[in-house]
Amino acid sequence: MNKVRTVIFGGSFDPIHIGHLSLAAEVCRNGLADEVWFLVSPQNPHKQQCHLSDENMRLLMVRYAISGCEHFYASDFEFNLPRPSYTINTLSALESAFPDREFILLVGADNWEKFDKWYKHEEILSRYKIIVYPRDNDYVPVVPKGVTWL
């Protein structure tokens, strides 16, 4: 059985904007995924939380922004996980909850530069495919085998 290739696009989405939507469309247009889940993060361990809008409001904004976009889904999956939201824990929980899907992580080049600081980053690299997208047109990161530069 072929698994549904599901890209996890995590973020605070405060607010979601056209850049997020264009990036998700590019992932699908390039055949890198069957669907993109906009995973609203209630608490990113690498960001200050004091200035974030309410998580449910951010989820509503995402739902509204992607309404009518085939293959795009808004997810509150992390809302019920322990905080802060560590990516490896989220991916592992998603894998258990949705065994019919292959989860692929989408990260920006700015986060890729700091990826070695992420909690259990080596396990993420060994277990999941990763797509890195540019944040600055002049920067091309070094990406290991199994990581796709968009």
mmCIF file of C-alpha atoms in Angstrom, residues 84-141:
data_model
loop_
_atom_site.group_PDB
_atom_site.id
_atom_site.type_symbol
_atom_site.label_atom_id
_atom_site.label_comp_id
_atom_site.label_asym_id
_atom_site.label_seq_id
_atom_site.Cartn_x
_atom_site.Cartn_y
_atom_site.Cartn_z
ATOM 1 C CA PRO A 84 6.928 22.873 24.335
ATOM 2 C CA SER A 85 6.329 21.206 20.989
ATOM 3 C CA TYR A 86 9.426 19.273 19.989
ATOM 4 C CA THR A 87 9.365 18.228 16.338
ATOM 5 C CA ILE A 88 10.493 14.644 16.929
ATOM 6 C CA ASN A 89 7.681 14.111 19.445
ATOM 7 C CA THR A 90 5.126 15.583 17.065
ATOM 8 C CA LEU A 91 6.313 13.501 14.107
ATOM 9 C CA SER A 92 6.350 10.315 16.199
ATOM 10 C CA ALA A 93 2.832 10.981 17.481
ATOM 11 C CA LEU A 94 1.600 11.756 13.959
ATOM 12 C CA GLU A 95 3.147 8.541 12.666
ATOM 13 C CA SER A 96 1.333 6.533 15.355
ATOM 14 C CA ALA A 97 -1.991 8.290 14.792
ATOM 15 C CA PHE A 98 -1.852 8.134 10.976
ATOM 16 C CA PRO A 99 0.012 4.978 9.877
ATOM 17 C CA ASP A 100 -1.300 5.407 6.307
ATOM 18 C CA ARG A 101 0.863 8.495 5.791
ATOM 19 C CA GLU A 102 4.523 9.195 5.161
ATOM 20 C CA PHE A 103 5.366 12.416 6.996
ATOM 21 C CA ILE A 104 7.865 14.827 5.454
ATOM 22 C CA LEU A 105 9.116 17.870 7.341
ATOM 23 C CA LEU A 106 9.244 21.283 5.667
ATOM 24 C CA VAL A 107 11.671 23.815 7.199
ATOM 25 C CA GLY A 108 13.079 27.153 6.165
ATOM 26 C CA ALA A 109 16.752 27.638 5.412
ATOM 27 C CA ASP A 110 16.982 29.846 8.505
ATOM 28 C CA ASN A 111 15.862 26.916 10.670
ATOM 29 C CA TRP A 112 18.046 24.503 8.729
ATOM 30 C CA GLU A 113 21.105 26.559 9.730
ATOM 31 C CA LYS A 114 20.207 25.869 13.390
ATOM 32 C CA PHE A 115 18.906 22.338 12.864
ATOM 33 C CA ASP A 116 21.783 20.795 14.797
ATOM 34 C CA LYS A 117 20.430 22.597 17.890
ATOM 35 C CA TRP A 118 16.979 20.989 17.590
ATOM 36 C CA TYR A 119 15.968 18.385 20.132
ATOM 37 C CA LYS A 120 16.932 14.923 18.774
ATOM 38 C CA HIS A 121 17.818 16.383 15.356
ATOM 39 C CA GLU A 122 19.807 13.278 14.366
ATOM 40 C CA GLU A 123 16.769 11.081 14.966
ATOM 41 C CA ILE A 124 14.652 13.391 12.806
ATOM 42 C CA LEU A 125 17.240 13.132 10.007
ATOM 43 C CA SER A 126 17.397 9.355 10.252
ATOM 44 C CA ARG A 127 13.642 8.772 10.334
ATOM 45 C CA TYR A 128 12.077 11.454 8.131
ATOM 46 C CA LYS A 129 12.533 13.179 4.810
ATOM 47 C CA ILE A 130 13.080 16.913 5.027
ATOM 48 C CA ILE A 131 12.444 19.660 2.500
ATOM 49 C CA VAL A 132 14.353 22.917 3.026
ATOM 50 C CA TYR A 133 13.013 26.089 1.434
ATOM 51 C CA PRO A 134 14.965 29.289 0.812
ATOM 52 C CA ARG A 135 14.421 32.336 2.973
ATOM 53 C CA ASP A 136 17.086 34.373 1.156
ATOM 54 C CA ASN A 137 17.676 33.905 -2.568
ATOM 55 C CA ASP A 138 21.447 34.268 -2.136
ATOM 56 C CA TYR A 139 21.785 31.482 0.417
ATOM 57 C CA VAL A 140 22.058 27.816 -0.552
ATOM 58 C CA PRO A 141 22.654 25.584 2.453
#
